[in-house]
PDB file of C-alpha atoms in Angstrom:
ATOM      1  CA  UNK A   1     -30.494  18.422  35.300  1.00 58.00           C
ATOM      2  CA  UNK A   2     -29.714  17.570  31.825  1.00 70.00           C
ATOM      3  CA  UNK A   3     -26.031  16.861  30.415  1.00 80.00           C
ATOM      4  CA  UNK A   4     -24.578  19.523  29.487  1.00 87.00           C
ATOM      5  CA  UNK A   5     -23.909  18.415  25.543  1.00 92.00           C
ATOM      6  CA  UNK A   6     -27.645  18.832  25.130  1.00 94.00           C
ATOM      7  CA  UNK A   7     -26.840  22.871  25.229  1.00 92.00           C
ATOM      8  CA  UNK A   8     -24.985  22.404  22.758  1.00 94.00           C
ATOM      9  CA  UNK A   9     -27.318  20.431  20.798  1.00 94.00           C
ATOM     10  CA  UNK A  10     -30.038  22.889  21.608  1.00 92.00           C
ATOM     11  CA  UNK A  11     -27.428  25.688  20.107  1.00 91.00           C
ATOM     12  CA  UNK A  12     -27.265  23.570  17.069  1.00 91.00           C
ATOM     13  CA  UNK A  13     -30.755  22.822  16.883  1.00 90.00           C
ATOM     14  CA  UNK A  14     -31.901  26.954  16.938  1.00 88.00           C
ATOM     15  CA  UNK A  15     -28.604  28.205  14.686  1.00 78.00           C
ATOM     16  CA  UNK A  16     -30.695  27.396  11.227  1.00 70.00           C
ATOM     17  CA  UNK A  17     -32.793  30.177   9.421  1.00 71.00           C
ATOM     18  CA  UNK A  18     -35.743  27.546   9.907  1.00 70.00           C
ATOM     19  CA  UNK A  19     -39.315  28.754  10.215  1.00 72.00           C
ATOM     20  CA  UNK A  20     -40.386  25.150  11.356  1.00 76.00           C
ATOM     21  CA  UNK A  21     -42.196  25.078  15.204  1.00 80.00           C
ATOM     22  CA  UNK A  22     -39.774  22.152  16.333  1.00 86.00           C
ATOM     23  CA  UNK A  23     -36.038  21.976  15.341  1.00 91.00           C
ATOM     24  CA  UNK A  24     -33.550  18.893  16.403  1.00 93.00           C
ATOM     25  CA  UNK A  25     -29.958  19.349  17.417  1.00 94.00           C
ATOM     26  CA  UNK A  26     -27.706  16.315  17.672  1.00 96.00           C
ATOM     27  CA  UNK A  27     -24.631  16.148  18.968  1.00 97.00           C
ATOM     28  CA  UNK A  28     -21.948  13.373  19.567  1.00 97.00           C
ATOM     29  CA  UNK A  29     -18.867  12.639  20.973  1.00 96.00           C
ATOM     30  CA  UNK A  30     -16.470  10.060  19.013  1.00 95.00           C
ATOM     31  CA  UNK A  31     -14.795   7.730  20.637  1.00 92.00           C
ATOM     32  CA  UNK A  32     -11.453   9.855  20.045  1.00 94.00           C
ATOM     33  CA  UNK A  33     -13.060  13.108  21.723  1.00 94.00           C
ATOM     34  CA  UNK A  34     -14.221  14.842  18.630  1.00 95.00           C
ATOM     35  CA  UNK A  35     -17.733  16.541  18.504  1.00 96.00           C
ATOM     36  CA  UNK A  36     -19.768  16.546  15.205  1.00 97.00           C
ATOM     37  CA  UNK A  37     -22.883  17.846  14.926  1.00 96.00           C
ATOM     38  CA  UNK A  38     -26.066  18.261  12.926  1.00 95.00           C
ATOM     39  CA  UNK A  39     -29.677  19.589  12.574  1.00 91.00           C
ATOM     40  CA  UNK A  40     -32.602  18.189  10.863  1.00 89.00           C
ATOM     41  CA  UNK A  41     -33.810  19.175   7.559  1.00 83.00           C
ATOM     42  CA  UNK A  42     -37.079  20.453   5.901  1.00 75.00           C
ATOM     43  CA  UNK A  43     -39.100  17.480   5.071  1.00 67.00           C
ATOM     44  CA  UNK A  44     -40.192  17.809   1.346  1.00 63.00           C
ATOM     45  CA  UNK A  45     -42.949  15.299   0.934  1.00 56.00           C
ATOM     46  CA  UNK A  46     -43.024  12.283   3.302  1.00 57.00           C
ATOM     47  CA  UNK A  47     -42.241  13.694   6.706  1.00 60.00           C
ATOM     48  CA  UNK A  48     -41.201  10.711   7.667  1.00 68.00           C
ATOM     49  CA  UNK A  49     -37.892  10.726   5.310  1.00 74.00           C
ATOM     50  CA  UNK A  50     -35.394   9.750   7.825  1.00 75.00           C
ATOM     51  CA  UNK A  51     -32.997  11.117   5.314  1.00 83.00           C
ATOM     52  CA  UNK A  52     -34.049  14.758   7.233  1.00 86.00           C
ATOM     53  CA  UNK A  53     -33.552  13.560  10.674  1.00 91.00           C
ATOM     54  CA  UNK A  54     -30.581  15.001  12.852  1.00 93.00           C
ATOM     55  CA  UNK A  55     -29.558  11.510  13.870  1.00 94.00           C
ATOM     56  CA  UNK A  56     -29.738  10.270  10.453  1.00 93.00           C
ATOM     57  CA  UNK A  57     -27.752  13.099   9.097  1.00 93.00           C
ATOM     58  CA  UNK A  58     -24.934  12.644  11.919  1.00 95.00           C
ATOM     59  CA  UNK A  59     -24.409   8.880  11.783  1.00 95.00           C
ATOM     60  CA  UNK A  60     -22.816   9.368   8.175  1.00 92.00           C
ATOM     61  CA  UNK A  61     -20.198  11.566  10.747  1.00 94.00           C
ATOM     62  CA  UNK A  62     -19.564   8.618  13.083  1.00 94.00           C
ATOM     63  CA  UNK A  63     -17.104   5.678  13.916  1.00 88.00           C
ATOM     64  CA  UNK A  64     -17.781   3.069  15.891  1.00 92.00           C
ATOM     65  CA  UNK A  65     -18.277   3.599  19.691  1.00 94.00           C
ATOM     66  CA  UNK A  66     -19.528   7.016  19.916  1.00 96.00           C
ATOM     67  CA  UNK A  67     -22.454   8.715  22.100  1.00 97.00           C
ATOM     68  CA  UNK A  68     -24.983  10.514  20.951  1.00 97.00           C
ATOM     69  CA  UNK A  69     -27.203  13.780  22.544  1.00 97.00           C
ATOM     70  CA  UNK A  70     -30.295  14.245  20.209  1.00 97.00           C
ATOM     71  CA  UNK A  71     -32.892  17.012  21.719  1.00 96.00           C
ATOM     72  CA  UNK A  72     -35.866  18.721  20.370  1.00 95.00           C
ATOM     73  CA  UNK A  73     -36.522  22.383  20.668  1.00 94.00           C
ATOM     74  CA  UNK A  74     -39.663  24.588  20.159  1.00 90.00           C
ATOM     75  CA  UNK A  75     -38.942  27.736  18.360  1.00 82.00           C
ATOM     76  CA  UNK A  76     -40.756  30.155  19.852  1.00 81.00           C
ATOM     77  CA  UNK A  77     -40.369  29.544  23.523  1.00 86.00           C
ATOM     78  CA  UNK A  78     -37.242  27.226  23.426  1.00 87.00           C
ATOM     79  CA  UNK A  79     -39.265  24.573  25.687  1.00 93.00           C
ATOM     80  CA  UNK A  80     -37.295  20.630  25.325  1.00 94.00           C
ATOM     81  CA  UNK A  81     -39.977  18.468  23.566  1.00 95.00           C
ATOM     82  CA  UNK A  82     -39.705  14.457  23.348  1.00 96.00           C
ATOM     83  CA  UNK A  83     -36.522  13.528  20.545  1.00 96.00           C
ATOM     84  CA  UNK A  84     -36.305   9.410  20.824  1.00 96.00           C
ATOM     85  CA  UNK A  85     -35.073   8.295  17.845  1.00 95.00           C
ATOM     86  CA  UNK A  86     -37.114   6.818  15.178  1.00 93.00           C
ATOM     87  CA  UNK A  87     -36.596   3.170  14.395  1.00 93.00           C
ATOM     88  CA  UNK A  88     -35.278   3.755  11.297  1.00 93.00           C
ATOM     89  CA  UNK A  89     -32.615   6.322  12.778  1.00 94.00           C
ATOM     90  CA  UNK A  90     -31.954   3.948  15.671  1.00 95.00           C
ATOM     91  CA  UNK A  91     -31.257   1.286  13.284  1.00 94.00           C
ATOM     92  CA  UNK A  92     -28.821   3.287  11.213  1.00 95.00           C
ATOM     93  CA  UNK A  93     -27.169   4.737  14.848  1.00 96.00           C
ATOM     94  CA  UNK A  94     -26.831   1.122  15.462  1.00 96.00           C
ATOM     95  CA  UNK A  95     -25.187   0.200  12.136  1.00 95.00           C
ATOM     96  CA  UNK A  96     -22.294   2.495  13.370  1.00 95.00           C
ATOM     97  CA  UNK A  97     -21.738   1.250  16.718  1.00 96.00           C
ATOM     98  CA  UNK A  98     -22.795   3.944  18.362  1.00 97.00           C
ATOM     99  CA  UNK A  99     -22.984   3.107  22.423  1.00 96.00           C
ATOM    100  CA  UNK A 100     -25.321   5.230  24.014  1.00 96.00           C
ATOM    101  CA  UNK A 101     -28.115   7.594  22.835  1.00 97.00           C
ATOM    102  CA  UNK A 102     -29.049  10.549  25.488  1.00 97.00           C
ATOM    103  CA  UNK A 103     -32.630  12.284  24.120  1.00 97.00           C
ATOM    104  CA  UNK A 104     -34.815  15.096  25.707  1.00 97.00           C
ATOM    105  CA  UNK A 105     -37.851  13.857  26.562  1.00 96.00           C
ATOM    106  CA  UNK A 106     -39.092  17.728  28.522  1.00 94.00           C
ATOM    107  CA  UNK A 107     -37.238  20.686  29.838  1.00 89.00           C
ATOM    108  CA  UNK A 108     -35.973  18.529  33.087  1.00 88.00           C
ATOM    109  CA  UNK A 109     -35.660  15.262  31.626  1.00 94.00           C
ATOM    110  CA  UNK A 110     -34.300  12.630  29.025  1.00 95.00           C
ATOM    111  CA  UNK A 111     -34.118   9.546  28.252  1.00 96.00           C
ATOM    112  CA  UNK A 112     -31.150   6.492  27.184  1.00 96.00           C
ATOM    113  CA  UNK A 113     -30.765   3.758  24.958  1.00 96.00           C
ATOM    114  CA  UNK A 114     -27.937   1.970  25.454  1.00 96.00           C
ATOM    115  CA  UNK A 115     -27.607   0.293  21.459  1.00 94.00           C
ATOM    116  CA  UNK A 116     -25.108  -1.925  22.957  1.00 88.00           C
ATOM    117  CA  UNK A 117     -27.469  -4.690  23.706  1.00 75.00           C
TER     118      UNK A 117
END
């Protein structure tokens, strides 16, 4: 069973008027109990922009120490699809401390890395 922040991050993920087949929800706790959250973007031009990525977009919301919950969703039939982190948004979740990162890898399971190594 997954944690239960990635409903929440599949909530987040879905709430955008986005026509896209895959959306991505993030989600993360700060080290003083607050949740922020954020969604990724259309990519114009290089899909690759991390710029558009949900992790990217919700380590500009972080302090140091805080866990992430990043999870992919398909938008017709809601099934979990793989959300690690791309190295550039790993890198930048690193840059602000961030502990853990919890990401869907299917409907039943995910995946950690602990960025405190």
């Amino acid at each position: 069973m997954m944690p239960a922040m990635f409903h929440l991050a599949k909530k987040v993920a879905i709430s955008k008027k986005d026509k896209r087949g895959f959306l991505v929800g993030a989600v993360a706790i700060r080290k003083d109990g607050t949740i922020v959250k954020a969604c990724n973007s259309p990519h114009r031009g290089d899909r690759q922009n991390p710029k558009a990525h949900a992790e990217y977009k919700l380590a500009k919301k972080l302090d140091k120490y805080a866990v992430v919950y990043v999870l992919r969703v398909r938008r017709g039939d809601g099934s979990v699809g793989l959300a690690k982190p791309c190295p550039d948004c790993e890198r930048t979740l690193r840059s602000k401390k961030v502990v853990k990162v919890y990401y869907s890898i299917s409907d039943n399971e995910y995946g950690v890395l602990d960025l405190r190594k």
